[in-house]
Amino acid sequence: MSLEKILSKYPQKKEYLIEILLDVDEDKKNHFISEEEVTTIAKHLKIKESHVCSVLSFYTLLSSRERGEYIIQVCKDVPCYLNDNFNVVETISKHLGIEMNDTTDDRMFSLEFTACIGCCENAPAMRINNEIFVSLTKDKVIKIIDSKKGGNS
Amino acid sequence: MIEYKELTKKFGKIDPLSINDYLQQDGYKMIRKAIKMGPKKILNEISLSRITGRGGAGFPVSIKMKSFANETGVKYIICNADEGEPGNFKDRYLMENDPHQIIEGMLISAFSTGASRGFIYIRSEYQNAINIMKHTIKEARKYLFLGENILKTSFSFDIEIRRGAGAYVCGEEFALIESIEGKPGRTRVKPPFPSQKGVFGLPTLINNVETFSNLPFIMRIGGREYNNIGSDFASGTKLISLSGNVKNKGLYEVSYGETIKDVIYILGGGIPNNRQIKMVQLGGACGVVIPQSLLDIQIDNERFHIFDSKIGAGALIVIDDRHDIFDIILRNMEFFEHESCGKCTPCREGHGQMVNLVKKFVNFQATKKDYLSLKSLANVIHETSLCGLGQTSPSSIISTMEFFPEDYEKRIEESVRRGQTNG
Ligand SMILES: Cc1cc2nc3c(=O)[nH]c(=O)nc-3n(C[C@H](O)[C@H](O)[C@H](O)COP(=O)(O)O)c2cc1C
Ligand code: SF4
Ligand code: FES
């Protein structure tokens, strides 16, 4: 979807800024909002660019920095921690050869932490883009990531 | 069995995507009944029910509704589905399994208070719930339960979904309002309260998903009957999100007044691997941590006041004896450090400092002085923060200092013994 198309989905009111930013971020392969997009969106909604930037930096799910095609977010909160007996983060980190908050060289994967994603009854849990994965085991984590590598998202 | 299924009784029996399934289970009959009764009588029933908010703060629902009903002009109703408190997942279950129940609850609320517009604010992480709620709203419009002249009356009400973007603090009502307006989610100073001056400067009533889900039930059995369910201090049922080191993790609905122990052992099946409970955190990351010896306490807010706390949104996080209290506290404090909106100093600066102090305990480098600094810092943040985030975030520190003093003492002694400190 082009930016114009996303903008045309919503009434031209500044209250839709976050909805628009979420759509743009979701839509783009590298999941970030560029400076040009900030300018276009600000003009369209008749708001200051600095306002768009303040929203971008406030919300964890929005980014002004280029990220991978698949953003792997591992839950770090207590219920998941209590049920993580193999270290989810270390497993992914080793498998992809990246550290926390890094992106792989081929720009396929970024590794991030997330706060609780409300799946604590099936901990440990993680999220890749808009998909949630629960009851993780070492094998399962690796399989999920490899299936993304194959491109069959 | 100690389960008491009302809000969850249709779970698994209806297809959440089918309005016909809901209608066949007497769905939308309670908004019909409510319209016949008229606003005054509805508010009276809700008053008699003594229902309190299920989003964490436990404020009496009827008081907020009545003052909101007195406001004039265009008015908004917001359903708070941000559910960001670690350990909670009940609102997700309600949205994913019985979405029309929430819409019907919002309709009853809107009709009785004279509101014409509504929002459901759902965190983006709940993509599945967002899809279901969008579909549900469409279906409800198609069947004329939402829109202009609902059920051929002069009552009009419609709902829009807004997504969160990964900020726990946006569950706080004014932060949520700012977010709906397209701004960073930073709270406002009260008063004025949202019911006077909320979203877009207009009167706004905010309630939790579970709170709205209760309204059709109250309409069905009446306020008095509802008040008979539960304990002397709290009426109705409560959804409990049970997680951590417990065999049957999951969502349970019980009437208020059941004990924490029964929920953990009877519904949860106890602790796996022949372990013992070391502690239980109540409500989520912002809740108090209690030892095994206090598990006989009943689930209701009144009794939780002894801890200057609440059951909150209903999370019970069970932690077994393999775990160190300082590891748990550290995770809680790192969460709040990340989620602080930065508007007031104690919360903005304090959490980083608490993280550093707790790390010293985790790493066996703690002194008596660190203990005292942590204690006073926790109290300052609790007492002087602007919103509920900072006011409740130090709970796990304050409560463990009270209930697990020996863990702190031992850790300081051990730190000295390891010679990494000067004592
Ligand atoms: C930091 C913070 C986060 C909150 N998060 C939520 C939430 O996710 N869902 C919710 O219903 N209430 C949340 N609340 C409570 C709301 O501010 C408000 O009290 C509640 O939505 C009112 O609805 P109720 O009376 O039906 O519980 C939060 C409060 C604070 C201070
Ligand atoms: S207590 Fe924390 S989250 Fe609340 S207003 Fe202050 S800085 Fe923001
Ligand atoms: S703590 Fe990980 S999903 Fe809730």
PDB file of N, CA, C and O in Angstrom, chain B residues 101-145:
ATOM      1  N   GLN B 101     -20.968  -9.293  23.865  1.00  0.00           N
ATOM      2  CA  GLN B 101     -21.286  -8.992  25.266  1.00  0.00           C
ATOM      3  C   GLN B 101     -20.719  -7.614  25.657  1.00  0.00           C
ATOM      4  O   GLN B 101     -21.351  -6.855  26.391  1.00  0.00           O
ATOM      5  N   ILE B 102     -19.518  -7.307  25.146  1.00  0.00           N
ATOM      6  CA  ILE B 102     -18.884  -6.017  25.443  1.00  0.00           C
ATOM      7  C   ILE B 102     -19.673  -4.887  24.777  1.00  0.00           C
ATOM      8  O   ILE B 102     -19.960  -3.856  25.384  1.00  0.00           O
ATOM      9  N   ILE B 103     -20.034  -5.101  23.510  1.00  0.00           N
ATOM     10  CA  ILE B 103     -20.798  -4.077  22.775  1.00  0.00           C
ATOM     11  C   ILE B 103     -22.135  -3.838  23.476  1.00  0.00           C
ATOM     12  O   ILE B 103     -22.564  -2.694  23.656  1.00  0.00           O
ATOM     13  N   GLU B 104     -22.779  -4.917  23.905  1.00  0.00           N
ATOM     14  CA  GLU B 104     -24.071  -4.750  24.583  1.00  0.00           C
ATOM     15  C   GLU B 104     -23.890  -3.971  25.891  1.00  0.00           C
ATOM     16  O   GLU B 104     -24.704  -3.109  26.227  1.00  0.00           O
ATOM     17  N   GLY B 105     -22.813  -4.254  26.598  1.00  0.00           N
ATOM     18  CA  GLY B 105     -22.509  -3.508  27.823  1.00  0.00           C
ATOM     19  C   GLY B 105     -22.293  -2.029  27.550  1.00  0.00           C
ATOM     20  O   GLY B 105     -22.792  -1.158  28.267  1.00  0.00           O
ATOM     21  N   MET B 106     -21.564  -1.743  26.475  1.00  0.00           N
ATOM     22  CA  MET B 106     -21.326  -0.336  26.116  1.00  0.00           C
ATOM     23  C   MET B 106     -22.640   0.336  25.734  1.00  0.00           C
ATOM     24  O   MET B 106     -22.871   1.519  26.044  1.00  0.00           O
ATOM     25  N   LEU B 107     -23.517  -0.405  25.066  1.00  0.00           N
ATOM     26  CA  LEU B 107     -24.821   0.155  24.678  1.00  0.00           C
ATOM     27  C   LEU B 107     -25.650   0.507  25.919  1.00  0.00           C
ATOM     28  O   LEU B 107     -26.262   1.580  25.985  1.00  0.00           O
ATOM     29  N   ILE B 108     -25.670  -0.390  26.892  1.00  0.00           N
ATOM     30  CA  ILE B 108     -26.432  -0.139  28.121  1.00  0.00           C
ATOM     31  C   ILE B 108     -25.880   1.102  28.821  1.00  0.00           C
ATOM     32  O   ILE B 108     -26.622   1.984  29.263  1.00  0.00           O
ATOM     33  N   SER B 109     -24.551   1.181  28.863  1.00  0.00           N
ATOM     34  CA  SER B 109     -23.907   2.326  29.484  1.00  0.00           C
ATOM     35  C   SER B 109     -24.242   3.617  28.735  1.00  0.00           C
ATOM     36  O   SER B 109     -24.612   4.633  29.332  1.00  0.00           O
ATOM     37  N   ALA B 110     -24.147   3.577  27.405  1.00  0.00           N
ATOM     38  CA  ALA B 110     -24.396   4.774  26.596  1.00  0.00           C
ATOM     39  C   ALA B 110     -25.854   5.215  26.712  1.00  0.00           C
ATOM     40  O   ALA B 110     -26.141   6.406  26.881  1.00  0.00           O
ATOM     41  N   PHE B 111     -26.756   4.248  26.643  1.00  0.00           N
ATOM     42  CA  PHE B 111     -28.169   4.607  26.708  1.00  0.00           C
ATOM     43  C   PHE B 111     -28.516   5.238  28.061  1.00  0.00           C
ATOM     44  O   PHE B 111     -29.237   6.232  28.138  1.00  0.00           O
ATOM     45  N   SER B 112     -27.977   4.678  29.140  1.00  0.00           N
ATOM     46  CA  SER B 112     -28.352   5.180  30.465  1.00  0.00           C
ATOM     47  C   SER B 112     -27.696   6.503  30.814  1.00  0.00           C
ATOM     48  O   SER B 112     -28.129   7.194  31.733  1.00  0.00           O
ATOM     49  N   THR B 113     -26.640   6.871  30.071  1.00  0.00           N
ATOM     50  CA  THR B 113     -25.951   8.123  30.404  1.00  0.00           C
ATOM     51  C   THR B 113     -26.084   9.184  29.324  1.00  0.00           C
ATOM     52  O   THR B 113     -25.612  10.302  29.489  1.00  0.00           O
ATOM     53  N   GLY B 114     -26.669   8.819  28.201  1.00  0.00           N
ATOM     54  CA  GLY B 114     -26.866   9.809  27.137  1.00  0.00           C
ATOM     55  C   GLY B 114     -25.645  10.047  26.267  1.00  0.00           C
ATOM     56  O   GLY B 114     -25.472  11.124  25.707  1.00  0.00           O
ATOM     57  N   ALA B 115     -24.779   9.036  26.155  1.00  0.00           N
ATOM     58  CA  ALA B 115     -23.603   9.185  25.284  1.00  0.00           C
ATOM     59  C   ALA B 115     -23.948   8.716  23.876  1.00  0.00           C
ATOM     60  O   ALA B 115     -24.768   7.819  23.699  1.00  0.00           O
ATOM     61  N   SER B 116     -23.325   9.337  22.890  1.00  0.00           N
ATOM     62  CA  SER B 116     -23.655   8.962  21.515  1.00  0.00           C
ATOM     63  C   SER B 116     -22.471   8.425  20.737  1.00  0.00           C
ATOM     64  O   SER B 116     -22.617   7.896  19.646  1.00  0.00           O
ATOM     65  N   ARG B 117     -21.271   8.565  21.285  1.00  0.00           N
ATOM     66  CA  ARG B 117     -20.095   8.079  20.560  1.00  0.00           C
ATOM     67  C   ARG B 117     -19.225   7.226  21.467  1.00  0.00           C
ATOM     68  O   ARG B 117     -19.129   7.499  22.663  1.00  0.00           O
ATOM     69  N   GLY B 118     -18.602   6.239  20.875  1.00  0.00           N
ATOM     70  CA  GLY B 118     -17.766   5.359  21.676  1.00  0.00           C
ATOM     71  C   GLY B 118     -16.464   4.988  20.997  1.00  0.00           C
ATOM     72  O   GLY B 118     -16.346   5.022  19.772  1.00  0.00           O
ATOM     73  N   PHE B 119     -15.492   4.690  21.825  1.00  0.00           N
ATOM     74  CA  PHE B 119     -14.229   4.145  21.337  1.00  0.00           C
ATOM     75  C   PHE B 119     -13.928   2.856  22.084  1.00  0.00           C
ATOM     76  O   PHE B 119     -14.275   2.729  23.254  1.00  0.00           O
ATOM     77  N   ILE B 120     -13.277   1.933  21.387  1.00  0.00           N
ATOM     78  CA  ILE B 120     -12.619   0.834  22.091  1.00  0.00           C
ATOM     79  C   ILE B 120     -11.141   0.994  21.810  1.00  0.00           C
ATOM     80  O   ILE B 120     -10.726   1.005  20.649  1.00  0.00           O
ATOM     81  N   TYR B 121     -10.368   1.194  22.865  1.00  0.00           N
ATOM     82  CA  TYR B 121      -8.931   1.400  22.717  1.00  0.00           C
ATOM     83  C   TYR B 121      -8.224   0.084  23.006  1.00  0.00           C
ATOM     84  O   TYR B 121      -8.194  -0.381  24.137  1.00  0.00           O
ATOM     85  N   ILE B 122      -7.701  -0.541  21.950  1.00  0.00           N
ATOM     86  CA  ILE B 122      -7.088  -1.868  22.083  1.00  0.00           C
ATOM     87  C   ILE B 122      -5.602  -1.790  21.764  1.00  0.00           C
ATOM     88  O   ILE B 122      -5.209  -1.169  20.766  1.00  0.00           O
ATOM     89  N   ARG B 123      -4.814  -2.434  22.573  1.00  0.00           N
ATOM     90  CA  ARG B 123      -3.371  -2.426  22.279  1.00  0.00           C
ATOM     91  C   ARG B 123      -3.102  -3.171  20.959  1.00  0.00           C
ATOM     92  O   ARG B 123      -3.732  -4.194  20.663  1.00  0.00           O
ATOM     93  N   SER B 124      -2.163  -2.653  20.189  1.00  0.00           N
ATOM     94  CA  SER B 124      -1.858  -3.240  18.871  1.00  0.00           C
ATOM     95  C   SER B 124      -1.400  -4.686  18.955  1.00  0.00           C
ATOM     96  O   SER B 124      -1.563  -5.443  17.998  1.00  0.00           O
ATOM     97  N   GLU B 125      -0.800  -5.032  20.089  1.00  0.00           N
ATOM     98  CA  GLU B 125      -0.305  -6.402  20.243  1.00  0.00           C
ATOM     99  C   GLU B 125      -1.453  -7.407  20.155  1.00  0.00           C
ATOM    100  O   GLU B 125      -1.242  -8.568  19.843  1.00  0.00           O
ATOM    101  N   TYR B 126      -2.670  -6.958  20.437  1.00  0.00           N
ATOM    102  CA  TYR B 126      -3.839  -7.840  20.381  1.00  0.00           C
ATOM    103  C   TYR B 126      -4.473  -7.831  18.992  1.00  0.00           C
ATOM    104  O   TYR B 126      -5.649  -7.485  18.829  1.00  0.00           O
ATOM    105  N   GLN B 127      -3.696  -8.204  17.980  1.00  0.00           N
ATOM    106  CA  GLN B 127      -4.178  -8.137  16.606  1.00  0.00           C
ATOM    107  C   GLN B 127      -5.442  -8.972  16.397  1.00  0.00           C
ATOM    108  O   GLN B 127      -6.384  -8.541  15.745  1.00  0.00           O
ATOM    109  N   ASN B 128      -5.451 -10.152  16.975  1.00  0.00           N
ATOM    110  CA  ASN B 128      -6.604 -11.031  16.795  1.00  0.00           C
ATOM    111  C   ASN B 128      -7.863 -10.409  17.400  1.00  0.00           C
ATOM    112  O   ASN B 128      -8.934 -10.392  16.788  1.00  0.00           O
ATOM    113  N   ALA B 129      -7.728  -9.865  18.598  1.00  0.00           N
ATOM    114  CA  ALA B 129      -8.868  -9.214  19.250  1.00  0.00           C
ATOM    115  C   ALA B 129      -9.338  -8.007  18.438  1.00  0.00           C
ATOM    116  O   ALA B 129     -10.538  -7.757  18.313  1.00  0.00           O
ATOM    117  N   ILE B 130      -8.388  -7.271  17.867  1.00  0.00           N
ATOM    118  CA  ILE B 130      -8.753  -6.104  17.046  1.00  0.00           C
ATOM    119  C   ILE B 130      -9.596  -6.553  15.854  1.00  0.00           C
ATOM    120  O   ILE B 130     -10.649  -5.975  15.567  1.00  0.00           O
ATOM    121  N   ASN B 131      -9.142  -7.616  15.184  1.00  0.00           N
ATOM    122  CA  ASN B 131      -9.898  -8.114  14.028  1.00  0.00           C
ATOM    123  C   ASN B 131     -11.303  -8.536  14.442  1.00  0.00           C
ATOM    124  O   ASN B 131     -12.286  -8.231  13.757  1.00  0.00           O
ATOM    125  N   ILE B 132     -11.389  -9.244  15.555  1.00  0.00           N
ATOM    126  CA  ILE B 132     -12.698  -9.722  16.008  1.00  0.00           C
ATOM    127  C   ILE B 132     -13.607  -8.545  16.376  1.00  0.00           C
ATOM    128  O   ILE B 132     -14.769  -8.501  15.986  1.00  0.00           O
ATOM    129  N   MET B 133     -13.079  -7.566  17.091  1.00  0.00           N
ATOM    130  CA  MET B 133     -13.916  -6.433  17.496  1.00  0.00           C
ATOM    131  C   MET B 133     -14.364  -5.618  16.283  1.00  0.00           C
ATOM    132  O   MET B 133     -15.492  -5.125  16.240  1.00  0.00           O
ATOM    133  N   LYS B 134     -13.481  -5.483  15.277  1.00  0.00           N
ATOM    134  CA  LYS B 134     -13.878  -4.753  14.067  1.00  0.00           C
ATOM    135  C   LYS B 134     -15.036  -5.465  13.381  1.00  0.00           C
ATOM    136  O   LYS B 134     -16.009  -4.832  12.974  1.00  0.00           O
ATOM    137  N   HIS B 135     -14.902  -6.761  13.253  1.00  0.00           N
ATOM    138  CA  HIS B 135     -15.957  -7.566  12.639  1.00  0.00           C
ATOM    139  C   HIS B 135     -17.258  -7.456  13.450  1.00  0.00           C
ATOM    140  O   HIS B 135     -18.347  -7.297  12.891  1.00  0.00           O
ATOM    141  N   THR B 136     -17.110  -7.512  14.765  1.00  0.00           N
ATOM    142  CA  THR B 136     -18.276  -7.471  15.657  1.00  0.00           C
ATOM    143  C   THR B 136     -19.033  -6.153  15.511  1.00  0.00           C
ATOM    144  O   THR B 136     -20.270  -6.134  15.465  1.00  0.00           O
ATOM    145  N   ILE B 137     -18.292  -5.062  15.435  1.00  0.00           N
ATOM    146  CA  ILE B 137     -18.930  -3.751  15.280  1.00  0.00           C
ATOM    147  C   ILE B 137     -19.697  -3.688  13.954  1.00  0.00           C
ATOM    148  O   ILE B 137     -20.831  -3.203  13.901  1.00  0.00           O
ATOM    149  N   LYS B 138     -19.070  -4.205  12.895  1.00  0.00           N
ATOM    150  CA  LYS B 138     -19.731  -4.219  11.586  1.00  0.00           C
ATOM    151  C   LYS B 138     -21.046  -4.986  11.639  1.00  0.00           C
ATOM    152  O   LYS B 138     -22.078  -4.540  11.141  1.00  0.00           O
ATOM    153  N   GLU B 139     -20.988  -6.176  12.263  1.00  0.00           N
ATOM    154  CA  GLU B 139     -22.182  -7.008  12.364  1.00  0.00           C
ATOM    155  C   GLU B 139     -23.263  -6.323  13.187  1.00  0.00           C
ATOM    156  O   GLU B 139     -24.439  -6.343  12.825  1.00  0.00           O
ATOM    157  N   ALA B 140     -22.855  -5.715  14.289  1.00  0.00           N
ATOM    158  CA  ALA B 140     -23.824  -5.045  15.152  1.00  0.00           C
ATOM    159  C   ALA B 140     -24.500  -3.892  14.405  1.00  0.00           C
ATOM    160  O   ALA B 140     -25.693  -3.644  14.567  1.00  0.00           O
ATOM    161  N   ARG B 141     -23.726  -3.200  13.560  1.00  0.00           N
ATOM    162  CA  ARG B 141     -24.322  -2.121  12.749  1.00  0.00           C
ATOM    163  C   ARG B 141     -25.336  -2.700  11.771  1.00  0.00           C
ATOM    164  O   ARG B 141     -26.418  -2.141  11.588  1.00  0.00           O
ATOM    165  N   LYS B 142     -24.942  -3.819  11.167  1.00  0.00           N
ATOM    166  CA  LYS B 142     -25.807  -4.430  10.170  1.00  0.00           C
ATOM    167  C   LYS B 142     -27.153  -4.825  10.785  1.00  0.00           C
ATOM    168  O   LYS B 142     -28.199  -4.733  10.161  1.00  0.00           O
ATOM    169  N   TYR B 143     -27.093  -5.258  12.029  1.00  0.00           N
ATOM    170  CA  TYR B 143     -28.323  -5.675  12.722  1.00  0.00           C
ATOM    171  C   TYR B 143     -28.973  -4.517  13.486  1.00  0.00           C
ATOM    172  O   TYR B 143     -29.839  -4.739  14.322  1.00  0.00           O
ATOM    173  N   LEU B 144     -28.484  -3.294  13.220  1.00  0.00           N
ATOM    174  CA  LEU B 144     -29.065  -2.069  13.777  1.00  0.00           C
ATOM    175  C   LEU B 144     -28.939  -1.933  15.292  1.00  0.00           C
ATOM    176  O   LEU B 144     -29.715  -1.242  15.940  1.00  0.00           O
ATOM    177  N   PHE B 145     -27.946  -2.616  15.866  1.00  0.00           N
ATOM    178  CA  PHE B 145     -27.667  -2.389  17.288  1.00  0.00           C
ATOM    179  C   PHE B 145     -26.703  -1.235  17.486  1.00  0.00           C
ATOM    180  O   PHE B 145     -26.525  -0.736  18.590  1.00  0.00           O
TER     181      PHE B 145
END
